[in-house]
Amino acid sequence: MNEHTKSIASLTDRLPNQHKKLLSVYITFCVFLIAELIMDPLILKSYSRMWPLSLQFAPLMLCAMSQGCIMLVGGINLSLGASLSLATTIAAVTMFEGAGGTVGGIVATLVSGMAIGLVMGTVVTFGRLPDIIVTLAFSYIWNGAALLVLSKPGGHIPSAYSGFLQSQGVVPFAIIMILLLLVFWKIIKNTRLGINIYAIGGNAKASFESGIHVRLTKILAYIISGLFMSGAALVLVGQTGCGDPTIGNAYGTKSIAAAILGGFSFSGGIGQMKGAVLGAFIYIAIENVLFFSGFSSFYQYIIQGAILIAAIGLKVVSYYRRGGEGA
Amino acid sequence: MRKITRKWFGSMMAVCLAASSLAACGGSSGGAASTTAAQAETTTAAQAATTAAESKAEEEPKSDSKEGGYKIGWSTIYLTPSWMQETSGLMDACIEKYKADGVISEYSIANADGDTSAQISQIENMIAEGYDAIILDAGSSDALNQVVEKATSQGVVVVNFDSLVTTDKVTCRIGTSDAEYGRLCAQWLVDTLGGKGNIIVFSGPAGVAVSDGRESGAMEILEQNPDINIITTLHSEYNSAPAMEVLNPVLDANEVDGICALGGSLASASLTAVLDKGLDMIPICGENYNGFLRQWSDLVDDGFESFAVCQPNWLGVLAVEQSIRILNGEDYDQDVVVPIPAIDNNNLSEFVPNDYSDDWYPIADITEDQIQKYLTPGA
């Protein structure tokens, strides 16, 4: 081993363990951050471009966090898109003009998000059914429920609320919201619940035998996931000004891709919330860079898919080469 | 440990390389000017050179065409269905014409592929990129209102066609009336049956703006004709297989004199069901879906009568023409409702046979006169 690799090895050894695990995500993030800045130089010229951009990135970031939460306990949530649509319709029918009406609507949306998580988590754990089947089934239920609440785009979002989300302050509200939720997660992660979530994702049987309440932990993970999802719905309704029973559909698969890009693993127990946020950034930055590059949209799909495979594939390769200890 | 780290680092570098090579490739074609802009510049430069050679004025036409060219984007919710492909082709031809004249310097298409929130982002990006006009085929009647309002408040012209938004702040809307679609179909069926008979009204999914509009238009006409007896009103998604499923039991149980099908696939399914059961030919109205037109044309000699309305693909062309008019400062109407073209037994032979596939929507080209007529204010 020569001097150069030695110095890099000592550099990576000095990094805190959790950052080391995310190093690949950091590098991809930096590359796409630079690419995004080159392709959309307006960001550097005008700070006000931050607001539409934050609204563009925030819903997927929150969805990736929501998806990440389920992936940590070894599951996958195929109903995320449908439940997101449902949450936007709930927000649009529960919000009313005035501070009280707006806050009431926000609370109602967050509570329904958590209720959605509670219902699915309960069925998964007590029904002893695989997450993939249960969430697939629930995607139909949430879809139907969304159409029952609003059969077509509509409802009412107070203009003061969307104005607040889009108003130009010091830092976009959507970014503050994500930071707050990251802090919230950080606190949870260091409690017994957080440790249990990582533990049951890693090995549910061993966790059970060592006295962890596996079922309760899993249900709580689903509830937290629902909370993140409803946060995404609140950003979306602020951006669109209405509830839409189909708007969430695209987020289902995107959230899985973003979580994987951000370092989560299908096998559970691996991944960090800040990785999910970065993964979502990378995912949308790929789309944006391709948009600004002016390629025909059909080529954009092909290139986008190729980049996703490259980025995720290399991460997986590095994971197996290290004998599967942490990605 | 060291060996592991080296391999790991190598993989990271590979990710980095793959990603940065893409960024570089994007950067070289994009950066200051995007690919389309570069192409447009070459075209206009070549054009300018020709004009320069002809007029023998070296510099002027070049700078003129570069200064005056508009940057126009089309944001569409879908691009892959055949109706959209056809629309896109017609728009391209129109755009090429204006590019050659130097009126349009840059044109790009953003395809949201069914994702409304992606469409919002794409429109945001177009605003940021300084597009002069955005042509819009909307994925949601309400969810795009805010971003459209933002665009127009920043001086971007937004011309919306086909699937329309509800905000009044959109610069212009060009479309057809769903109720008119229903009225035309129902009126034809009433006339063909001589104002008397047992019919089925076959509509699209309930709770969807398009099918509700068509159905209420049809009902308006049918209710004026007391001798027309509506056996039942059926709802199905716009797809042949589920349509046949709901229609078959009704056809089995009743004497049916005509079917008021309010959609191409519904009409196609109705005709197939009638043929399968070996029933007498009854009048069925439909849409200009090529597969249906072919079935119809084959059955003309058996006495099959039909009537096909069209959602014209050249609505996109009107949107391009209208954007340029508005950017040029000409007067315009905010809402342009285009009369619905129709095909009946008399002019069917103008459309079939043709060389297109079954999922094509044959339609007569729009003429210069029609463009003038529809887009002139107060028309």
XYZ file of C-alpha atoms in Angstrom:
706
model
C 0.000 0.000 0.000
C 1.460 3.318 -1.059
C 1.544 6.645 0.767
C -1.516 8.012 -1.005
C -3.950 5.250 -0.097
C -2.511 5.205 3.384
C -3.353 8.845 3.894
C -6.869 8.284 2.562
C -7.271 5.278 4.802
C -6.245 7.311 7.822
C -8.613 10.074 6.713
C -11.576 7.736 6.513
C -10.555 6.176 9.808
C -10.739 9.560 11.461
C -14.306 10.210 10.265
C -17.009 9.350 12.772
C -18.450 5.935 11.990
C -21.880 7.111 10.870
C -20.404 9.624 8.429
C -18.060 6.990 7.074
C -21.030 4.806 6.260
C -22.591 7.657 4.330
C -19.432 8.682 2.493
C -20.627 7.308 -0.843
C -23.862 9.230 -0.444
C -21.936 12.412 0.400
C -19.794 12.088 -2.711
C -22.754 11.475 -5.030
C -24.551 14.343 -3.334
C -21.652 16.736 -3.938
C -21.374 15.702 -7.572
C -25.049 16.357 -8.183
C -25.058 19.541 -6.142
C -22.313 20.890 -8.400
C -24.106 19.591 -11.509
C -27.331 21.235 -10.370
C -25.520 24.548 -9.802
C -23.899 24.385 -13.243
C -27.171 23.582 -14.992
C -29.308 26.018 -13.017
C -26.878 28.866 -12.251
C -29.794 31.105 -11.284
C -29.607 29.555 -7.793
C -26.332 31.387 -7.219
C -27.552 34.647 -8.743
C -30.883 34.898 -7.045
C -31.504 33.593 -3.549
C -35.264 33.696 -4.160
C -34.886 30.615 -6.406
C -34.381 28.698 -3.152
C -38.093 28.807 -2.355
C -39.488 27.027 -5.409
C -36.535 24.627 -5.232
C -37.182 23.823 -1.576
C -40.828 23.094 -2.394
C -39.696 20.901 -5.247
C -37.283 18.880 -3.091
C -39.106 18.768 0.247
C -41.979 16.331 -0.521
C -39.655 13.626 -1.829
C -37.210 14.184 1.050
C -40.020 13.647 3.544
C -41.319 10.645 1.604
C -37.838 9.127 1.554
C -37.648 9.601 5.334
C -41.056 7.959 5.656
C -39.981 5.064 3.441
C -36.643 4.851 5.297
C -38.446 4.417 8.582
C -40.242 1.302 7.303
C -37.112 -0.015 5.596
C -35.256 0.216 8.924
C -37.634 -2.332 10.442
C -37.106 -4.570 7.442
C -40.275 -3.666 5.556
C -41.230 -1.694 2.490
C -44.200 0.627 2.030
C -45.861 0.283 -1.374
C -48.851 2.345 -0.268
C -46.869 5.521 0.358
C -48.053 7.215 -2.845
C -51.707 6.428 -2.218
C -51.567 7.434 1.440
C -49.847 10.680 0.428
C -52.738 11.444 -1.940
C -55.192 10.633 0.844
C -53.358 12.952 3.241
C -53.509 15.839 0.734
C -57.269 15.367 0.386
C -57.654 15.266 4.172
C -55.628 18.471 4.462
C -57.777 20.127 1.800
C -61.058 19.340 3.544
C -59.933 19.985 7.129
C -58.139 23.309 6.626
C -60.144 26.499 7.004
C -59.308 30.170 6.699
C -57.815 31.793 9.764
C -55.029 30.722 12.089
C -57.191 28.282 14.058
C -58.588 26.613 10.958
C -55.160 26.263 9.415
C -53.517 24.832 12.522
C -56.529 22.553 13.011
C -56.098 21.251 9.468
C -52.376 20.718 9.960
C -52.993 18.770 13.167
C -55.785 16.743 11.534
C -53.478 15.851 8.636
C -50.592 14.846 10.905
C -52.907 12.778 13.102
C -54.443 11.017 10.093
C -50.947 10.349 8.770
C -50.059 8.675 12.055
C -53.387 6.806 12.054
C -52.610 5.491 8.575
C -49.292 4.221 9.924
C -50.946 2.739 13.001
C -53.498 0.780 10.961
C -50.920 -0.656 8.575
C -48.402 -1.367 11.320
C -51.049 -3.217 13.337
C -52.117 -5.366 10.397
C -48.496 -6.167 9.534
C -47.505 -7.178 13.056
C -50.633 -8.840 14.399
C -51.628 -10.366 11.077
C -48.074 -11.719 10.802
C -48.238 -10.759 7.133
C -45.377 -9.580 4.939
C -45.122 -5.783 4.697
C -45.003 -5.881 0.925
C -48.403 -7.604 0.650
C -50.116 -5.573 3.353
C -48.925 -2.225 2.028
C -49.811 -3.222 -1.536
C -53.344 -4.047 -0.372
C -53.545 -0.830 1.598
C -52.480 1.172 -1.452
C -55.885 0.269 -2.953
C -57.675 1.144 0.254
C -55.996 4.556 0.574
C -56.611 5.205 -3.123
C -60.317 4.552 -2.706
C -60.448 6.565 0.501
C -58.764 9.529 -1.219
C -61.384 9.399 -3.984
C -64.131 9.252 -1.355
C -62.799 12.363 0.363
C -62.325 14.267 -2.904
C -63.445 12.685 -6.163
C -61.448 15.236 -8.138
C -58.785 17.842 -7.321
C -60.264 20.505 -5.067
C -60.969 21.304 -1.450
C -59.638 24.421 0.144
C -56.162 25.370 1.286
C -56.058 28.793 2.957
C -54.090 31.158 0.759
C -52.351 32.404 3.890
C -50.915 28.905 4.371
C -49.586 28.480 0.835
C -48.425 32.093 0.976
C -46.527 31.262 4.169
C -44.857 28.223 2.572
C -43.866 30.232 -0.468
C -43.142 33.556 1.271
C -39.577 34.717 1.052
C -38.023 34.817 4.507
C -34.503 33.970 5.581
C -34.716 30.207 5.201
C -37.521 28.434 3.298
C -40.042 26.947 5.700
C -39.898 23.556 3.992
C -36.188 23.327 4.834
C -36.832 24.299 8.450
C -39.510 21.617 8.629
C -37.114 18.957 7.349
C -34.413 20.071 9.769
C -36.894 19.928 12.644
C -37.975 16.423 11.658
C -34.317 15.381 11.394
C -33.749 16.653 14.922
C -36.920 14.837 16.014
C -35.550 11.636 14.495
C -32.147 12.181 16.078
C -33.806 12.375 19.497
C -35.870 9.242 18.848
C -32.853 7.392 17.518
C -31.005 7.795 20.804
C -33.922 6.616 22.906
C -34.652 2.974 23.568
C -37.274 3.062 20.777
C -34.696 4.193 18.218
C -32.208 1.543 19.251
C -34.954 -1.090 19.115
C -35.982 0.015 15.606
C -32.447 -0.573 14.344
C -32.218 -3.809 16.287
C -35.395 -5.477 15.034
C -34.549 -4.450 11.481
C -31.182 -6.148 11.849
C -32.484 -9.336 13.427
C -36.057 -9.532 14.652
C -35.739 -12.961 16.252
C -32.624 -12.135 18.243
C -34.205 -8.846 19.298
C -37.295 -10.658 20.512
C -35.207 -13.127 22.458
C -33.255 -10.324 24.064
C -36.498 -8.873 25.385
C -37.332 -6.176 22.826
C -41.023 -5.664 22.209
C -40.815 -6.308 18.466
C -44.488 -5.717 17.632
C -44.790 -2.445 19.481
C -41.531 -1.178 18.014
C -42.671 -2.018 14.499
C -46.027 -0.303 14.955
C -44.314 2.800 16.334
C -41.981 2.823 13.323
C -45.036 2.763 11.045
C -46.582 5.638 13.007
C -43.429 7.761 12.697
C -43.345 6.892 9.010
C -46.943 8.111 8.691
C -46.000 11.351 10.412
C -43.208 12.033 7.907
C -45.573 11.165 5.051
C -48.226 13.623 6.250
C -45.481 16.260 6.496
C -44.866 15.693 2.788
C -48.602 16.074 2.140
C -48.611 19.413 3.983
C -45.808 20.719 1.768
C -47.561 19.447 -1.369
C -50.879 21.136 -0.571
C -49.041 24.366 0.120
C -47.522 24.115 -3.317
C -50.697 23.188 -5.202
C -53.340 24.990 -3.165
C -55.683 22.000 -3.280
C -56.049 18.338 -2.417
C -55.619 15.910 -5.291
C -56.602 12.216 -5.023
C -53.909 11.127 -7.491
C -51.009 13.530 -6.908
C -49.063 11.171 -4.660
C -48.904 8.204 -7.047
C -45.487 9.031 -8.417
C -43.962 9.215 -4.935
C -44.369 5.517 -4.178
C -41.507 4.177 -6.259
C -39.516 7.420 -6.131
C -39.379 7.272 -2.332
C -37.965 3.728 -2.464
C -35.320 4.788 -4.998
C -34.422 7.872 -2.950
C -34.116 5.865 0.268
C -31.871 3.293 -1.412
C -29.769 6.086 -2.958
C -29.502 7.525 0.539
C -28.008 4.351 1.977
C -31.010 2.366 3.241
C -31.098 -1.364 2.712
C -33.978 -3.702 1.883
C -32.699 -6.080 4.519
C -33.458 -3.638 7.335
C -31.516 -2.100 10.178
C -29.306 -0.030 7.910
C -29.664 3.596 6.972
C -29.777 7.122 8.352
C -32.413 9.802 7.967
C -29.972 12.398 6.689
C -29.040 9.856 4.032
C -32.700 9.702 2.980
C -32.773 13.482 2.614
C -29.582 13.441 0.541
C -30.878 10.510 -1.526
C -34.021 12.461 -2.359
C -31.894 15.455 -3.291
C -29.784 13.294 -5.605
C -32.893 11.784 -7.202
C -34.482 15.139 -8.017
C -31.137 16.675 -8.983
C -30.776 13.915 -11.598
C -34.195 14.879 -12.986
C -33.374 18.601 -12.893
C -29.958 18.258 -14.493
C -31.491 16.201 -17.290
C -34.297 18.750 -17.677
C -31.892 21.652 -18.007
C -29.623 19.658 -20.315
C -32.371 19.829 -22.936
C -32.284 16.143 -23.911
C -35.513 14.777 -25.378
C -37.655 13.492 -22.535
C -37.493 9.887 -23.778
C -33.687 9.919 -23.555
C -34.030 11.473 -20.119
C -35.844 8.353 -18.850
C -33.118 6.079 -20.178
C -30.299 8.167 -18.742
C -32.107 8.564 -15.439
C -32.547 4.812 -15.113
C -28.931 4.186 -16.027
C -27.666 6.638 -13.405
C -29.898 5.072 -10.748
C -28.581 1.611 -11.508
C -24.998 2.895 -11.506
C -25.351 4.781 -8.238
C -27.225 2.037 -6.381
C -25.314 -0.815 -8.017
C -21.916 0.481 -6.988
C -23.093 0.998 -3.450
C -24.343 -2.572 -3.292
C -21.079 -3.877 -4.738
C -19.096 -2.021 -2.113
C -21.455 -3.386 0.542
C -20.932 -7.026 -0.389
C -17.182 -6.632 -0.803
C -17.004 -5.575 2.790
C -18.870 -8.682 3.826
C -22.096 -6.852 4.407
C -21.179 -4.791 7.454
C -23.110 -1.549 7.109
C -23.628 0.274 3.815
C -8.913 -3.412 7.038
C -6.596 -1.506 4.739
C -7.350 -3.756 1.814
C -11.054 -3.411 2.433
C -10.808 0.364 2.622
C -8.948 0.518 -0.683
C -11.596 -1.499 -2.490
C -14.320 0.514 -0.876
C -12.664 3.750 -1.836
C -12.261 2.468 -5.382
C -15.982 1.820 -5.659
C -16.711 5.283 -4.352
C -14.450 6.809 -6.961
C -16.284 4.823 -9.624
C -19.644 6.236 -8.486
C -18.085 9.657 -8.472
C -16.634 9.181 -11.960
C -19.878 7.844 -13.413
C -21.775 10.736 -11.960
C -19.268 13.429 -12.854
C -18.932 12.141 -16.417
C -22.663 12.622 -16.758
C -22.465 16.063 -15.225
C -19.647 16.925 -17.594
C -21.627 15.643 -20.554
C -24.634 17.632 -19.428
C -22.441 20.608 -18.703
C -20.812 20.691 -22.094
C -24.106 20.489 -23.944
C -25.846 22.727 -21.441
C -24.193 25.242 -19.176
C -24.795 28.619 -20.683
C -26.949 27.455 -23.579
C -28.874 24.190 -23.700
C -28.738 21.695 -26.556
C -31.926 22.965 -28.094
C -30.694 26.516 -27.862
C -27.479 25.522 -29.575
C -29.414 23.783 -32.328
C -31.767 26.700 -32.665
C -28.833 29.048 -32.982
C -27.329 26.973 -35.761
C -30.632 26.964 -37.600
C -31.171 30.671 -37.213
C -27.559 31.374 -38.114
C -27.896 29.296 -41.282
C -31.178 31.001 -42.006
C -29.592 34.386 -41.424
C -26.725 33.487 -43.732
C -29.150 32.620 -46.542
C -31.111 35.808 -46.048
C -27.874 37.744 -45.857
C -26.709 36.283 -49.153
C -30.006 37.178 -50.778
C -30.447 40.655 -49.364
C -26.735 41.336 -49.317
C -27.070 42.986 -45.932
C -24.364 41.280 -43.914
C -25.089 41.857 -40.229
C -28.668 42.946 -39.658
C -30.814 39.838 -40.238
C -28.523 37.804 -38.013
C -28.904 40.014 -34.961
C -32.594 40.515 -35.660
C -33.483 36.848 -35.691
C -31.460 36.244 -32.554
C -32.956 39.138 -30.634
C -36.552 38.566 -31.692
C -36.752 34.813 -31.209
C -39.131 33.633 -28.493
C -38.288 30.877 -26.078
C -41.289 28.578 -25.854
C -41.796 25.466 -23.751
C -44.500 22.827 -23.784
C -45.317 21.264 -20.435
C -47.461 18.184 -20.905
C -48.827 15.653 -18.423
C -48.353 12.808 -20.939
C -46.372 12.397 -24.121
C -46.581 8.687 -24.889
C -50.285 8.087 -25.718
C -50.925 8.154 -29.452
C -53.169 11.225 -29.188
C -50.281 13.125 -27.584
C -47.753 11.826 -30.111
C -49.987 13.048 -32.912
C -50.439 16.418 -31.196
C -46.705 16.697 -30.589
C -45.982 15.989 -34.272
C -48.377 18.703 -35.444
C -46.912 21.174 -32.949
C -43.364 20.340 -34.056
C -44.247 21.106 -37.666
C -45.734 24.451 -36.638
C -42.732 25.268 -34.420
C -40.280 24.386 -37.219
C -42.044 26.868 -39.479
C -41.625 29.654 -36.905
C -38.057 28.652 -36.139
C -37.218 28.976 -39.830
C -38.677 32.483 -39.769
C -36.691 33.338 -36.652
C -39.858 33.973 -34.622
C -39.085 31.149 -32.210
C -35.484 30.699 -31.136
C -35.925 27.847 -28.727
C -38.534 25.163 -28.074
C -38.505 22.335 -25.588
C -40.939 19.748 -24.280
C -41.228 18.761 -20.616
C -43.106 15.523 -20.083
C -44.428 14.986 -16.548
C -45.578 11.452 -17.373
C -48.686 11.554 -15.237
C -47.031 13.132 -12.200
C -48.717 16.448 -11.390
C -46.143 17.524 -8.831
C -43.371 16.865 -11.366
C -45.295 19.070 -13.775
C -45.315 21.861 -11.180
C -41.538 21.538 -10.823
C -41.062 21.581 -14.579
C -43.108 24.768 -14.894
C -41.093 26.299 -12.037
C -37.932 25.373 -13.924
C -39.286 26.960 -17.105
C -40.053 30.179 -15.229
C -36.520 30.167 -13.829
C -35.069 29.516 -17.288
C -36.764 32.653 -18.590
C -39.199 31.116 -21.051
C -41.357 33.706 -22.841
C -44.338 31.404 -23.156
C -45.370 28.079 -21.657
C -47.857 25.916 -23.500
C -49.653 23.679 -21.040
C -51.626 20.447 -21.188
C -52.545 20.153 -17.524
C -52.437 17.051 -15.336
C -54.857 18.492 -12.803
C -57.593 21.078 -13.090
C -56.775 22.646 -9.711
C -53.330 21.605 -8.537
C -51.481 23.613 -11.186
C -53.356 26.868 -10.517
C -50.771 28.312 -8.160
C -47.787 27.710 -10.373
C -49.697 29.048 -13.403
C -50.592 32.180 -11.428
C -46.953 32.547 -10.456
C -45.849 32.257 -14.079
C -48.306 34.839 -15.387
C -47.570 37.225 -12.494
C -43.942 37.135 -13.612
C -44.933 38.007 -17.157
C -44.724 34.527 -18.664
C -47.493 33.835 -21.189
C -49.283 30.588 -20.302
C -51.467 29.131 -23.044
C -53.391 26.101 -21.826
C -55.018 23.607 -24.198
C -56.899 20.270 -24.147
C -56.915 19.517 -20.388
C -57.640 22.870 -18.760
C -56.847 24.590 -15.451
C -59.496 26.507 -13.518
C -57.569 29.645 -12.545
C -58.682 32.905 -14.176
C -55.099 34.155 -14.150
C -54.069 31.794 -16.966
C -53.286 33.845 -20.068
C -55.434 31.806 -22.421
C -57.356 28.516 -22.502
C -58.081 26.675 -25.737
C -60.347 23.668 -25.650
C -63.573 22.026 -26.627
C -66.722 21.762 -24.541
C -67.463 18.378 -22.970
C -71.171 19.235 -22.810
C -71.100 20.051 -26.539
C -69.528 16.633 -27.155
C -72.485 15.007 -25.377
C -75.061 17.199 -27.124
C -73.656 16.425 -30.585
C -73.689 12.667 -29.938
C -77.176 12.663 -28.429
C -78.632 14.902 -31.146
C -77.257 12.646 -33.875
C -78.692 9.551 -32.191
C -82.114 11.200 -31.720
C -82.162 12.285 -35.375
C -81.054 8.886 -36.645
C -83.747 7.119 -34.604
C -86.376 9.614 -35.735
C -86.882 10.825 -32.171
C -88.134 7.466 -30.905
C -86.648 4.323 -29.394
C -85.016 2.511 -26.477
C -81.434 3.568 -25.941
C -78.503 3.026 -23.595
C -76.418 5.981 -22.480
C -72.862 4.733 -22.111
C -70.651 7.168 -20.239
C -67.142 7.188 -18.808
C -66.249 6.904 -15.100
C -68.470 8.805 -12.672
C -66.896 11.682 -10.783
C -64.500 12.606 -13.587
C -64.987 16.077 -15.042
C -64.813 14.969 -18.696
C -67.345 12.135 -18.460
C -69.699 14.113 -16.205
C -69.639 17.006 -18.706
C -70.332 14.770 -21.698
C -73.137 12.951 -19.890
C -74.916 16.118 -18.772
C -74.722 17.481 -22.333
C -76.226 14.293 -23.744
C -78.967 14.216 -21.084
C -79.928 17.783 -21.945
C -80.843 16.701 -25.496
C -82.348 13.329 -24.549
C -84.683 14.876 -21.990
C -86.151 17.118 -24.696
C -87.263 14.001 -26.568
C -89.974 12.238 -24.538
C -90.240 9.336 -27.009
C -86.638 8.414 -26.386
C -86.623 5.885 -23.566
C -83.342 5.612 -21.691
C -83.080 1.975 -20.587
C -80.139 2.744 -18.352
C -77.066 4.906 -17.997
C -73.877 2.849 -17.766
C -70.486 3.938 -16.474
C -67.196 2.341 -17.293
C -63.590 3.406 -17.517
C -62.478 4.354 -21.040
C -61.269 0.888 -21.906
C -62.842 -1.816 -24.072
C -62.716 -4.842 -21.757
C -64.461 -3.338 -18.694
C -66.881 -1.558 -21.032
C -67.992 -4.890 -22.582
C -68.473 -6.344 -19.115
C -71.018 -3.753 -18.002
C -72.734 -3.571 -21.394
C -73.277 -7.295 -22.082
C -75.949 -8.008 -19.428
C -77.966 -4.946 -20.479
C -77.835 -5.958 -24.134
C -78.988 -9.479 -23.211
C -81.970 -8.279 -21.212
C -83.367 -5.519 -23.423
C -84.481 -4.585 -26.925
C -81.986 -1.834 -27.724
C -82.513 0.563 -30.636
C -79.374 2.650 -30.230
C -76.361 3.300 -28.001
C -75.223 6.778 -27.066
C -71.568 5.934 -26.369
C -69.673 8.954 -25.056
C -66.119 7.847 -25.780
C -64.151 6.058 -28.492
C -63.339 2.891 -26.584
C -66.918 2.694 -25.259
C -68.245 2.886 -28.826
C -65.784 0.318 -30.042
C -66.773 -2.049 -27.218
C -70.498 -1.474 -27.921
C -70.093 -2.308 -31.590
C -68.075 -5.428 -30.809
C -70.693 -6.566 -28.287
C -73.522 -6.069 -30.791
C -71.591 -8.025 -33.448
C -70.690 -10.837 -31.021
C -74.322 -11.330 -30.082
C -75.352 -11.319 -33.742
C -77.882 -8.529 -33.139
C -79.221 -6.305 -35.914
C -77.121 -3.258 -36.670
C -78.187 -0.392 -34.418
C -76.840 3.165 -34.557
C -73.921 3.758 -32.150
C -72.113 7.083 -31.876
C -68.388 7.202 -31.176
C -65.080 8.980 -31.508
C -62.452 9.277 -34.259
C -60.419 6.372 -32.883
C -58.940 4.661 -35.930
C -59.830 1.141 -34.809
C -63.462 2.177 -34.503
C -63.463 4.023 -37.847
C -62.141 0.856 -39.542
C -64.800 -1.384 -37.961
C -67.412 1.162 -39.019
C -66.129 1.443 -42.567
C -66.216 -2.372 -42.947
C -69.843 -2.422 -41.782
C -71.192 0.460 -43.862
C -72.542 -2.005 -46.438
C -74.354 -3.899 -43.658
C -76.233 -0.726 -42.859
C -74.231 0.386 -39.819
C -74.620 4.076 -39.100
C -72.387 6.027 -36.798
C -71.112 9.441 -35.923
C -67.645 10.204 -34.563
C -66.684 13.363 -32.750
C -63.043 14.415 -32.469
C -60.949 16.079 -29.786
C -58.822 17.844 -32.395
C -55.063 17.258 -32.174
C -54.490 20.643 -33.723
C -55.555 22.295 -30.460
C -51.790 22.192 -29.785
C -51.129 24.056 -33.016
C -53.693 26.679 -32.016
C -51.865 27.014 -28.686
C -48.559 27.666 -30.467
C -50.185 30.193 -32.815
C -51.948 31.892 -29.918
C -48.726 32.183 -27.836
C -47.022 33.956 -30.690
C -49.962 36.290 -31.190
C -49.975 37.167 -27.507
C -46.179 37.623 -27.379
C -46.476 39.896 -30.425
C -48.930 42.021 -28.454
C -52.003 41.177 -30.518
C -55.514 41.106 -29.031
C -56.856 37.744 -27.885
C -59.741 36.109 -26.021
C -58.880 34.450 -22.728
C -61.163 31.497 -23.441
C -61.245 29.948 -26.887
C -63.874 27.225 -27.284
C -63.298 25.347 -30.506
C -66.256 23.697 -32.264
C -65.949 19.912 -32.264
C -65.275 18.382 -35.683
C -67.306 15.280 -36.523
C -67.280 12.356 -38.954
C -70.497 10.690 -40.200
C -71.418 8.144 -42.897
C -71.156 10.883 -45.558
C -67.557 11.909 -45.003
C -66.176 8.672 -43.479
C -64.406 7.799 -46.742
C -62.220 10.897 -46.366
C -60.605 9.316 -43.289
C -60.556 5.553 -43.923
C -58.798 3.624 -45.323
C -55.538 5.107 -44.081
C -52.061 3.823 -43.279
C -52.129 4.660 -39.589
C -52.275 2.173 -36.725
C -55.506 1.362 -34.900
C -54.742 3.696 -32.016
C -54.379 6.746 -34.267
C -56.917 9.585 -34.349
C -57.417 10.566 -37.997
C -58.458 14.175 -38.399
C -58.501 16.795 -41.138
C -55.614 19.283 -40.928
C -56.414 22.693 -39.570
C -56.491 25.380 -42.246
C -55.110 28.908 -42.052
C -58.717 30.164 -42.256
C -59.752 28.088 -39.254
C -56.821 29.415 -37.225
C -57.870 32.965 -38.068
C -61.495 32.239 -37.267
C -60.906 30.583 -33.884
C -58.211 32.913 -32.580
C -59.583 36.283 -33.697
C -61.073 37.934 -30.603
C -64.855 38.023 -30.351
C -65.234 35.164 -32.831
